mmCIF file of C-alpha atoms in Angstrom:
data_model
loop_
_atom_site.group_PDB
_atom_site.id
_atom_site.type_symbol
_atom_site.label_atom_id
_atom_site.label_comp_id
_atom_site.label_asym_id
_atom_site.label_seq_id
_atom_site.Cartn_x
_atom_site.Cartn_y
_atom_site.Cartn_z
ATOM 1 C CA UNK A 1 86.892 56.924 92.143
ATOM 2 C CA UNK A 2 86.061 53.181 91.954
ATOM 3 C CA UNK A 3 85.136 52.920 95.586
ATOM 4 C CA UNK A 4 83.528 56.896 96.675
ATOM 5 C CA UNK A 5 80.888 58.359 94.665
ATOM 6 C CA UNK A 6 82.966 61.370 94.517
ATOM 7 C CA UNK A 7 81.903 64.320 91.768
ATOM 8 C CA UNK A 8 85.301 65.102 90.672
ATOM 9 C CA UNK A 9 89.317 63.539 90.115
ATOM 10 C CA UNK A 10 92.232 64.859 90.914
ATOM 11 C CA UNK A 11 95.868 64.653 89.440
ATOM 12 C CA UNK A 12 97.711 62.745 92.916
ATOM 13 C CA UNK A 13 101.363 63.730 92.632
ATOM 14 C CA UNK A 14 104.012 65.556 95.099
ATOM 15 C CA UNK A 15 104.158 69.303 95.506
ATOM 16 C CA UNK A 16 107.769 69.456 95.061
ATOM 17 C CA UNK A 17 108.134 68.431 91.328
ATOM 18 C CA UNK A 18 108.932 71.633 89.822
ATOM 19 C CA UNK A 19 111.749 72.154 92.692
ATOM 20 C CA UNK A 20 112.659 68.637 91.595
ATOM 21 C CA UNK A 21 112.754 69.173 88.367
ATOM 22 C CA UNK A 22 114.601 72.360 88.923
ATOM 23 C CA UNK A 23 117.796 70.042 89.968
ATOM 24 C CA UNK A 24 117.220 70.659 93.903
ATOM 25 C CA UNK A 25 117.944 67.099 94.066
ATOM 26 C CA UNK A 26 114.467 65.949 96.166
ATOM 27 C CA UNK A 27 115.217 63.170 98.654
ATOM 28 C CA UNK A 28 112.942 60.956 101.495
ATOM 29 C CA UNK A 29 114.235 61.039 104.736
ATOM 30 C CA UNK A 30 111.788 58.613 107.290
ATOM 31 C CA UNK A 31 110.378 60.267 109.947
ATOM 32 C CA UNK A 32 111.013 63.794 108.525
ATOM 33 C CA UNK A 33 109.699 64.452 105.220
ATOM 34 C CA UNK A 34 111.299 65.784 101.872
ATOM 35 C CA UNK A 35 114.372 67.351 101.508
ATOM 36 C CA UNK A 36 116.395 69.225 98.954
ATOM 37 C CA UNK A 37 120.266 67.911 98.832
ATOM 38 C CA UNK A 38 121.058 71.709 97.359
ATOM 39 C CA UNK A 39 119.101 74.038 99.026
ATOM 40 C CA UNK A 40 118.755 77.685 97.778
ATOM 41 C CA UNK A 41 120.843 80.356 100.065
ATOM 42 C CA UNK A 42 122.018 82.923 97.667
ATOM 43 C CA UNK A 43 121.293 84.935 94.196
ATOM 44 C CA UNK A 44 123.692 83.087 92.889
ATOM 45 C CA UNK A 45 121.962 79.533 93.562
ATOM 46 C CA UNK A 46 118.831 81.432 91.892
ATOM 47 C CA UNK A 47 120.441 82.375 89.006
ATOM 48 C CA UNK A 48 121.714 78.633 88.236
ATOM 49 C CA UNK A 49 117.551 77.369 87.816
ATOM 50 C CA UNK A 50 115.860 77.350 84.632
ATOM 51 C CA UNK A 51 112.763 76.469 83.548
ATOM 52 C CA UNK A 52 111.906 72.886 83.839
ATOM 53 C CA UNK A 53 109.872 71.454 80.352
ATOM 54 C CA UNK A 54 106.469 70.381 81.069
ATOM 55 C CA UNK A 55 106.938 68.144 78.468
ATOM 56 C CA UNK A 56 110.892 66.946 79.104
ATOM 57 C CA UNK A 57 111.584 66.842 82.940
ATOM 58 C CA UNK A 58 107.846 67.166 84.099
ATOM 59 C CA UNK A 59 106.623 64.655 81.294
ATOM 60 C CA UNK A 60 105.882 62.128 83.661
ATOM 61 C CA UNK A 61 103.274 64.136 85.349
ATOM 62 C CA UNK A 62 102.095 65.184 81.988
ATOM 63 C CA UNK A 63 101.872 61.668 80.905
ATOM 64 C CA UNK A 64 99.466 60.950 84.195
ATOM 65 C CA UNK A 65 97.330 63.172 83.145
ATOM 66 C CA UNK A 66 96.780 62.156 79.940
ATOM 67 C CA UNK A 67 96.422 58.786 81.601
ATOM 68 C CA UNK A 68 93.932 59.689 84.163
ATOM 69 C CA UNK A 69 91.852 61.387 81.980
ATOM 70 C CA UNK A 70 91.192 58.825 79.662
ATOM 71 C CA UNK A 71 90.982 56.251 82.221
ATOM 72 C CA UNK A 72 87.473 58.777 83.646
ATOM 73 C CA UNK A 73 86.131 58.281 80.345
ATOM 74 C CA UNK A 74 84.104 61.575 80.471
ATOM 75 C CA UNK A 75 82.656 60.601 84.066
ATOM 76 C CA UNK A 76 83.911 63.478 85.907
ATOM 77 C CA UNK A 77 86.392 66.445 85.618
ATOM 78 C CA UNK A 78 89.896 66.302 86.344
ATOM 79 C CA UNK A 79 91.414 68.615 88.653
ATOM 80 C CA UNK A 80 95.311 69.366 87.913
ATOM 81 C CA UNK A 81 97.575 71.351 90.500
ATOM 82 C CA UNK A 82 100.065 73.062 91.739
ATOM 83 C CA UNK A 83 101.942 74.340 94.651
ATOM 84 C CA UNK A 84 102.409 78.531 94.872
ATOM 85 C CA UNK A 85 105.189 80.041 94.458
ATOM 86 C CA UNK A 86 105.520 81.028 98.148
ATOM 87 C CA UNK A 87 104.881 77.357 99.122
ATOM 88 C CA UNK A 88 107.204 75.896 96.867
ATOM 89 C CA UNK A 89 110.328 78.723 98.097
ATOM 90 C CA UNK A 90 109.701 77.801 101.599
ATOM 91 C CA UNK A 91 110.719 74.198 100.917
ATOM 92 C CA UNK A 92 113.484 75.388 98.466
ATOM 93 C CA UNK A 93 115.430 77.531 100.799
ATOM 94 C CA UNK A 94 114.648 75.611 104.169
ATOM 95 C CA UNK A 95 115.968 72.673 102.381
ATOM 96 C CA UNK A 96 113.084 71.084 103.716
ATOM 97 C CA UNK A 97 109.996 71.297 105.833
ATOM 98 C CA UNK A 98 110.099 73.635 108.728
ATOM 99 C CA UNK A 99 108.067 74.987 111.505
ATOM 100 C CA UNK A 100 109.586 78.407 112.067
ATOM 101 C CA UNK A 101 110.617 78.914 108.535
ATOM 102 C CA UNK A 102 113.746 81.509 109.609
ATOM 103 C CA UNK A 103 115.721 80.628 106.458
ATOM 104 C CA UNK A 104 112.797 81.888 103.822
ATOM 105 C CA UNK A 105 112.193 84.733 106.408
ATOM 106 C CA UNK A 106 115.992 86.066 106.709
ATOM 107 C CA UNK A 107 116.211 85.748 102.694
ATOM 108 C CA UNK A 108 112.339 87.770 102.809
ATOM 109 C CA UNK A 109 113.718 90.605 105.233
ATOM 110 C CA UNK A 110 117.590 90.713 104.395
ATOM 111 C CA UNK A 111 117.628 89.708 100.849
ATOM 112 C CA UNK A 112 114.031 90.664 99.398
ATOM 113 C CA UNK A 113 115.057 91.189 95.774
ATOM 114 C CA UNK A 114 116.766 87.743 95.737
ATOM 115 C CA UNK A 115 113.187 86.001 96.749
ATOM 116 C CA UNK A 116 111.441 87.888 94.376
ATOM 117 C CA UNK A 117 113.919 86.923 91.736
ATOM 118 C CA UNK A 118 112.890 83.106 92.806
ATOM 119 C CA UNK A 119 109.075 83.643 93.139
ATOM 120 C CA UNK A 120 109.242 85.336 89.854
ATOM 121 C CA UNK A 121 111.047 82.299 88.389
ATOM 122 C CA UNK A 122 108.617 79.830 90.610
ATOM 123 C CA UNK A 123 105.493 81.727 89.163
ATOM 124 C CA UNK A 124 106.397 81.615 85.501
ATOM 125 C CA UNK A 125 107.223 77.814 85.961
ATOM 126 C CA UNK A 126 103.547 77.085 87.473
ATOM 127 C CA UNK A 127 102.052 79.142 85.081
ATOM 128 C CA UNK A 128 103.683 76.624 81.786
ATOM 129 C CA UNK A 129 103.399 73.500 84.309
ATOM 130 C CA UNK A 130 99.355 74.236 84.875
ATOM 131 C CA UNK A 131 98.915 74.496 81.079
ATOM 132 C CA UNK A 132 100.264 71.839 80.462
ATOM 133 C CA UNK A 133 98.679 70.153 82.697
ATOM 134 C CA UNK A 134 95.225 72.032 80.948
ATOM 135 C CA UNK A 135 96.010 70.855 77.458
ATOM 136 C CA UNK A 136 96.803 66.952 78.843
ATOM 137 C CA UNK A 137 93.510 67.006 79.749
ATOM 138 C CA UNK A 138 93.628 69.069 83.065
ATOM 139 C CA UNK A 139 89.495 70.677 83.385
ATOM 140 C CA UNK A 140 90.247 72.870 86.395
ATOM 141 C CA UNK A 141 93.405 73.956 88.273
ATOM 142 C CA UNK A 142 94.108 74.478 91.935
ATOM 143 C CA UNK A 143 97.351 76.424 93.554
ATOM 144 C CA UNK A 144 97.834 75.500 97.386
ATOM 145 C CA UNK A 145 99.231 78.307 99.164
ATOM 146 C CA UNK A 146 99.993 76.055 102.265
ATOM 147 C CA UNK A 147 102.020 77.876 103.985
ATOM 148 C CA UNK A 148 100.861 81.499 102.857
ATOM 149 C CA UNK A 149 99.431 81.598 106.484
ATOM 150 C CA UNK A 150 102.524 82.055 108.469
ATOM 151 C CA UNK A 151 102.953 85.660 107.002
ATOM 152 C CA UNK A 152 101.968 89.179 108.059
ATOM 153 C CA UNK A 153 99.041 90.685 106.152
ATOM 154 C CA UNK A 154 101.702 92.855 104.163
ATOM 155 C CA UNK A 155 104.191 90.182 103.370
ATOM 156 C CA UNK A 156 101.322 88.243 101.821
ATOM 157 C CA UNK A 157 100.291 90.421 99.415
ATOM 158 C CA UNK A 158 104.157 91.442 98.188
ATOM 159 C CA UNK A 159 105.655 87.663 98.555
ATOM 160 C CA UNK A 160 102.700 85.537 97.988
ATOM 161 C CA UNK A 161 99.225 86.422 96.449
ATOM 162 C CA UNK A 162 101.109 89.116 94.331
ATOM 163 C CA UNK A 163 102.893 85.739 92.129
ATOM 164 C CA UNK A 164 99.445 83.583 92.554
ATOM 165 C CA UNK A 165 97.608 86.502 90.537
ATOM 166 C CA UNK A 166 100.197 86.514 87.909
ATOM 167 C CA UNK A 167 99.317 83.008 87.627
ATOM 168 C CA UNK A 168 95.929 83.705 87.461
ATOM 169 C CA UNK A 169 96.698 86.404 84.676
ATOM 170 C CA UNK A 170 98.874 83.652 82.456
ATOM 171 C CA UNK A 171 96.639 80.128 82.964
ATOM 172 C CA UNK A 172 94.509 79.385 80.031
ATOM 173 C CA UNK A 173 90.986 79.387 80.901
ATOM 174 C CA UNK A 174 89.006 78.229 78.178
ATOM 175 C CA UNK A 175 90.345 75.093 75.932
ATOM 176 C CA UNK A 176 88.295 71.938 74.716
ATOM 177 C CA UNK A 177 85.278 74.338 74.186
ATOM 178 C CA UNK A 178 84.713 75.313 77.562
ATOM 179 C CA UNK A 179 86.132 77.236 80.385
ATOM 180 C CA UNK A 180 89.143 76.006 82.706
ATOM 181 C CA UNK A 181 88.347 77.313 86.515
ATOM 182 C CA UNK A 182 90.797 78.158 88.679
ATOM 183 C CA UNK A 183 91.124 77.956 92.424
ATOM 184 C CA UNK A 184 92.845 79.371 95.046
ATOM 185 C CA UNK A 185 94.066 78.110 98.638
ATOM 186 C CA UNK A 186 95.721 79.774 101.206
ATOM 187 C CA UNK A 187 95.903 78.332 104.448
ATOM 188 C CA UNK A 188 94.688 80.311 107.405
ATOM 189 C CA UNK A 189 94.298 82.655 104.659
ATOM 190 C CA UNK A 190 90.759 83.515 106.540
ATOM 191 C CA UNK A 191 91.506 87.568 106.386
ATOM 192 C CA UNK A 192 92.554 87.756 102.806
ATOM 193 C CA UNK A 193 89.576 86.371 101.240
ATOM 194 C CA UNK A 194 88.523 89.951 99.630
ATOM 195 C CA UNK A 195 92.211 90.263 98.202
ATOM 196 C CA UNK A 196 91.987 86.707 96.815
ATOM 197 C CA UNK A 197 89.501 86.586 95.031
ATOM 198 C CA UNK A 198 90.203 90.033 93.570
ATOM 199 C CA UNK A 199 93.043 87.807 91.515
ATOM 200 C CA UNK A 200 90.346 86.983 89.288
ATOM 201 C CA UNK A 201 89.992 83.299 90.110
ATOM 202 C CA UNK A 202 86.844 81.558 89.841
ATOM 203 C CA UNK A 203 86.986 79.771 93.553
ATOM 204 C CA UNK A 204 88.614 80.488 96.795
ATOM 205 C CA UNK A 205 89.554 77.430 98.908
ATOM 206 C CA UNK A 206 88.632 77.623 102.346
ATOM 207 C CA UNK A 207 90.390 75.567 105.106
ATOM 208 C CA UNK A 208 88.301 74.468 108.496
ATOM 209 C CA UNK A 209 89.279 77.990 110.797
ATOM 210 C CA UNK A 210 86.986 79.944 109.050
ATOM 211 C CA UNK A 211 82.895 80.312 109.217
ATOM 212 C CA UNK A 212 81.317 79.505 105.550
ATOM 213 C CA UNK A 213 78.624 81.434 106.324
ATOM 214 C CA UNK A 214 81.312 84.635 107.084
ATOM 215 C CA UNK A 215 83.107 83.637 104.058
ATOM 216 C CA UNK A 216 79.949 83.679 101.786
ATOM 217 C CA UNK A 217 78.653 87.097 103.032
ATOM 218 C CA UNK A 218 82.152 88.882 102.395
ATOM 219 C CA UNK A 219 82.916 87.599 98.532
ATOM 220 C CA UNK A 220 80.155 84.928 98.087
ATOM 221 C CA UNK A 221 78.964 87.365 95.381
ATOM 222 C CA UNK A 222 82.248 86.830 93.105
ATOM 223 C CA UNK A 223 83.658 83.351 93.489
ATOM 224 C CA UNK A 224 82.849 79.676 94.067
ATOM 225 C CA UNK A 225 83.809 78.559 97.319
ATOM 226 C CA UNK A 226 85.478 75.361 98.379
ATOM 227 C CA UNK A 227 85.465 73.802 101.521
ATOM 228 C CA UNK A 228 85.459 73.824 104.397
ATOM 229 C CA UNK A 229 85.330 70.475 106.613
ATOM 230 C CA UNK A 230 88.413 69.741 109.261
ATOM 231 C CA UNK A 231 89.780 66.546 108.077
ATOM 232 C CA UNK A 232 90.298 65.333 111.300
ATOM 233 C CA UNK A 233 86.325 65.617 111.734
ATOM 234 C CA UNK A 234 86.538 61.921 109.701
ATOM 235 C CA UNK A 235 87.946 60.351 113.008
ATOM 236 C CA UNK A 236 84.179 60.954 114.171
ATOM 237 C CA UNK A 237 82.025 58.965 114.786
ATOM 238 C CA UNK A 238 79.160 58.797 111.431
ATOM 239 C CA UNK A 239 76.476 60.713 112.939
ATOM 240 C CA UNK A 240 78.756 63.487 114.421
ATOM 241 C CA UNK A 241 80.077 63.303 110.662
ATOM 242 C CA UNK A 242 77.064 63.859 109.238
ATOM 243 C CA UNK A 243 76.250 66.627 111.534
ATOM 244 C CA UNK A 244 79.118 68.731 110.677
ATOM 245 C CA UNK A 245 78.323 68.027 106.757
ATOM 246 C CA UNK A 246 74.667 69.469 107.630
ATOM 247 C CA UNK A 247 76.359 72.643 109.628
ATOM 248 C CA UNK A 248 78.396 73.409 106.853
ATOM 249 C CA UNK A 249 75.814 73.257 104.052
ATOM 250 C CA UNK A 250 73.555 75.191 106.346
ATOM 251 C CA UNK A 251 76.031 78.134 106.447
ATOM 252 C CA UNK A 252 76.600 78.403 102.675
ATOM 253 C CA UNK A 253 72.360 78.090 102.306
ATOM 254 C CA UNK A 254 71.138 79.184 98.597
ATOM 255 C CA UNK A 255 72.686 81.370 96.299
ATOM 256 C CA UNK A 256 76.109 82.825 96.290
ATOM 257 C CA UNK A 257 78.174 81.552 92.985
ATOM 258 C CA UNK A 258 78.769 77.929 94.088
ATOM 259 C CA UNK A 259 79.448 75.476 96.793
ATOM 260 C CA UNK A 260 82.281 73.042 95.935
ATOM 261 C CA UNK A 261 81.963 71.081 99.490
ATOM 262 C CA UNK A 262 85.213 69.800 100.589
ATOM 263 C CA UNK A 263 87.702 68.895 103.231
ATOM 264 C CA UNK A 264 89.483 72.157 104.378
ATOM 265 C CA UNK A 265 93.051 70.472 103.768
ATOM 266 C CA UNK A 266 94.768 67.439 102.763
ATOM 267 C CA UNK A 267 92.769 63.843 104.481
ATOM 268 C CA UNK A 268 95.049 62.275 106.450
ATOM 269 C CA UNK A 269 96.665 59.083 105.871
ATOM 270 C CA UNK A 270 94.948 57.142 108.930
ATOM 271 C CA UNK A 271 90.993 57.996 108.185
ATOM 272 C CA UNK A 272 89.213 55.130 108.178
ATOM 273 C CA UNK A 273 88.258 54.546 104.645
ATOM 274 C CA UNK A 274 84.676 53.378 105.897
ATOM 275 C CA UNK A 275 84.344 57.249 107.605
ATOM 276 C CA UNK A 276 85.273 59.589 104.286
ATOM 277 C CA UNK A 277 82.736 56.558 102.892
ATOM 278 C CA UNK A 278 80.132 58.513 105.462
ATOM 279 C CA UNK A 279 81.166 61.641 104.547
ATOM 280 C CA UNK A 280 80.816 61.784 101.360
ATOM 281 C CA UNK A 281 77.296 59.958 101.243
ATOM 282 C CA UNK A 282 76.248 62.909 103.839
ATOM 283 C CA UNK A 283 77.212 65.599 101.003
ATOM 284 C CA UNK A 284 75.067 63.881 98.336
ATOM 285 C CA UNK A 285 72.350 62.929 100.445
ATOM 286 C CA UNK A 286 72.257 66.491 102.487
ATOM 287 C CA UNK A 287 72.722 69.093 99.827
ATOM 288 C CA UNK A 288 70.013 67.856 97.645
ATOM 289 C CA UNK A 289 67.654 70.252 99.332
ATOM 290 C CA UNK A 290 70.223 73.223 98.361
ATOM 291 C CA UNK A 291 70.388 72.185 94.407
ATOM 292 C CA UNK A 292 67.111 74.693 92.649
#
């Protein structure tokens, strides 16, 4: 916040700390990501997790927020968050990250009652983890569907958006006077826009494999959008930066319910600093002519 003139903060902090806090037992390994030393594979390893406290084993992410947002001083929202349900099982039962996630998928198609047992447990946590987050200070809320994408059109609606709108149905959304928005992201979740943002969320994340302009014309008219840059556009060069900024906002144009212009993932860890510099100066500077 100190170095980009950026228009909002948001809560920094692994995915994976309501699995950690669930006792998975979270680990590092170099070179390969996170890793659970006691993976779920059974009912009974479902039945064993509780609950963690926002305020007793998640405390420390509680106590960030309350740090961050007195550290803004009223200078811009802060943006708390969460992984879905979906996302967060997928680690949980792979023990890990995975490519062809064939653990999750065996559990989905041979043992479907036992994942809905965890993604009903998963949801409920998020739900008392992102209020918590709302009354530490929290101003808007995001769940990351990451890997919502590698699913059939059916199996996303029973095993993922199904537990991300009964999250939508438990957040708060109004505290401090004023109303807590909520956002949703799936990843290469381009054909499920309608059905997300039928949840009842206010905004709809969009990653980079999907037109704006397609996006705004099919539920423009009911939700915020967010996005939609590929990060790995900031290995550009500044002009082709600032081209693809200009592209972008030309899509969305006037109207619709809102523009939140963004990256369409995560920025990766090797972007120059000097290029998101670029890119962020091209949103101010280039949008002004879509603010009436």
């Amino acid at each position: 916040m100190r170095r980009f003139e950026l228009d909002a903060a948001i809560l920094f902090s692994d995915i994976l700390t309501i699995p950690d806090a669930m006792g998975l037992g979270l680990y590092f390994e170099a070179g390969e990501g996170p890793k659970f030393e006691r993976p779920i594979t059974c009912k009974a390893d479902v039945d064993k997790i509780g609950l963690p406290d926002p305020e007793g084993e998640l405390q420390y992410v509680m106590n960030a927020v309350r740090q961050i947002r007195k550290d803004l001083q009223g200078q811009v929202p802060l943006i708390g968050f969460s992984g879905s349900p979906w996302t967060l099982a997928t680690y949980m039962v792979e023990g890990g990250s995975s490519k062809a996630f064939t653990k999750i998928k065996k559990m989905m198609y041979a043992e479907p009652q036992t994942l809905h047992l965890l993604l009903d447990k998963l949801a409920d946590s998020v739900i008392e983890y992102l209020n918590a987050q709302i009354k530490a200070g929290a101003q808007a809320v995001m769940v990351f569907d990451t890997w919502g994408g590698v699913l059939t059109p059916r199996d996303y609606n029973e095993f993922s958006l199904r537990y991300m709108h009964k999250i939508v149905d438990g957040l708060i959304r109004e505290n401090e006077g004023r109303r807590v928005p909520v956002t949703l992201f799936t990843k290469n979740g381009g054909m499920w826009l309608e059905q997300i943002a039928a949840t009842g969320c206010d905004g709809v994340g969009l990653d980079w494999t999907i037109d704006i302009a397609e996006a705004k014309r099919r539920i423009g008219d009911k939700v915020a959008l967010q996005g939609n840059m590929d990060p790995s556009m900031l290995y550009a060069q500044p002009e082709r930066i600032r081209q693809e900024v200009a592209t972008i906002l030309e899509g969305f144009g006037d109207g619709g319910t809102g523009h939140v212009f963004n990256l369409g993932h995560g920025i990766h860890l090797d972007v120059p600093p000097e290029n998101a510099e670029v890119f962020v100066n091209a949103v101010h500077e280039l949008s002004k002519p879509y603010h009436k």
